[in-house]
């Protein structure tokens, strides 16, 4: 609506400017002919025409300002409608969310996570204990073989000269405490694993 009014004002202004040019031409012509009375009358018409053109310029500027304000209001209204839609969507999401249920889910997740960490720790300790025993046994055998290689000549000479019963007896005595120690260590490991597994079953 305002754009149409602005276009009409622009057409009127252009018409007045055309009329202004015609008046100027007629004033010059009458002045050359010495018709000073006609020149004065047309000069007054020229002044009124120029004032009218100036008014049309001002009116057009005012209408353009109003159009800009209306466009700003439309943009603000559109923004308000968008915010209204967002607020409505947020309200629906908040109503759909069950906070107690989410809290229970998070608690269950934390419990299961702790349980999984404990199981992983127990399994890791068991594997480490098993591998550690094998490594210690291998290291022990390597050390014994190294020592025997270093003193093998003396041992062989002693085995030739010494009675067989004298050598066998200390060896038999040395093996018994070692077996008992291994059994005690395994029992301690089993008891520790059993205690951890019992704690897992209670969770």
Tab-separated table of N, CA and C in Angstrom, residues 9 12 58 66 74 78 80 118 122 129 145 152 184 189-191:
chain	number	residue	atom	x	y	z
A	9	UNK	N	3.300	9.490	-5.802
A	9	UNK	CA	3.943	10.762	-5.457
A	9	UNK	C	5.109	11.036	-6.394
A	12	UNK	N	3.792	12.338	-9.684
A	12	UNK	CA	3.384	13.735	-9.572
A	12	UNK	C	4.593	14.664	-9.548
A	58	UNK	N	9.676	15.746	0.357
A	58	UNK	CA	9.545	15.505	1.798
A	58	UNK	C	8.530	14.401	2.083
A	66	UNK	N	8.185	5.537	7.016
A	66	UNK	CA	7.094	4.729	7.574
A	66	UNK	C	7.178	3.295	7.065
A	74	UNK	N	7.407	-5.885	11.157
A	74	UNK	CA	7.138	-7.221	10.627
A	74	UNK	C	8.257	-8.195	10.997
A	78	UNK	N	7.864	-11.473	13.259
A	78	UNK	CA	8.314	-12.794	12.810
A	78	UNK	C	9.273	-13.415	13.820
A	80	UNK	N	9.281	-12.785	17.020
A	80	UNK	CA	8.467	-13.189	18.171
A	80	UNK	C	7.752	-14.505	17.933
A	118	UNK	N	35.357	-53.434	38.341
A	118	UNK	CA	35.811	-54.383	39.349
A	118	UNK	C	36.093	-55.738	38.729
A	122	UNK	N	39.672	-57.640	38.708
A	122	UNK	CA	39.879	-58.998	39.221
A	122	UNK	C	40.499	-59.884	38.149
A	129	UNK	N	48.827	-62.516	38.134
A	129	UNK	CA	49.352	-63.497	39.084
A	129	UNK	C	49.788	-64.769	38.380
A	145	UNK	N	70.335	-72.901	36.100
A	145	UNK	CA	71.155	-73.438	35.010
A	145	UNK	C	72.430	-72.635	34.835
A	152	UNK	N	79.774	-76.082	37.280
A	152	UNK	CA	79.493	-77.462	36.861
A	152	UNK	C	80.669	-78.403	37.049
A	184	UNK	N	50.768	-72.677	49.766
A	184	UNK	CA	50.268	-71.576	50.598
A	184	UNK	C	50.001	-70.333	49.763
A	189	UNK	N	46.009	-66.556	46.929
A	189	UNK	CA	45.468	-65.956	45.699
A	189	UNK	C	44.035	-66.372	45.503
A	190	UNK	N	43.747	-67.682	45.698
A	190	UNK	CA	42.373	-68.164	45.517
A	190	UNK	C	41.423	-67.486	46.497
A	191	UNK	N	41.854	-67.323	47.719
A	191	UNK	CA	40.988	-66.675	48.716
A	191	UNK	C	40.692	-65.223	48.333
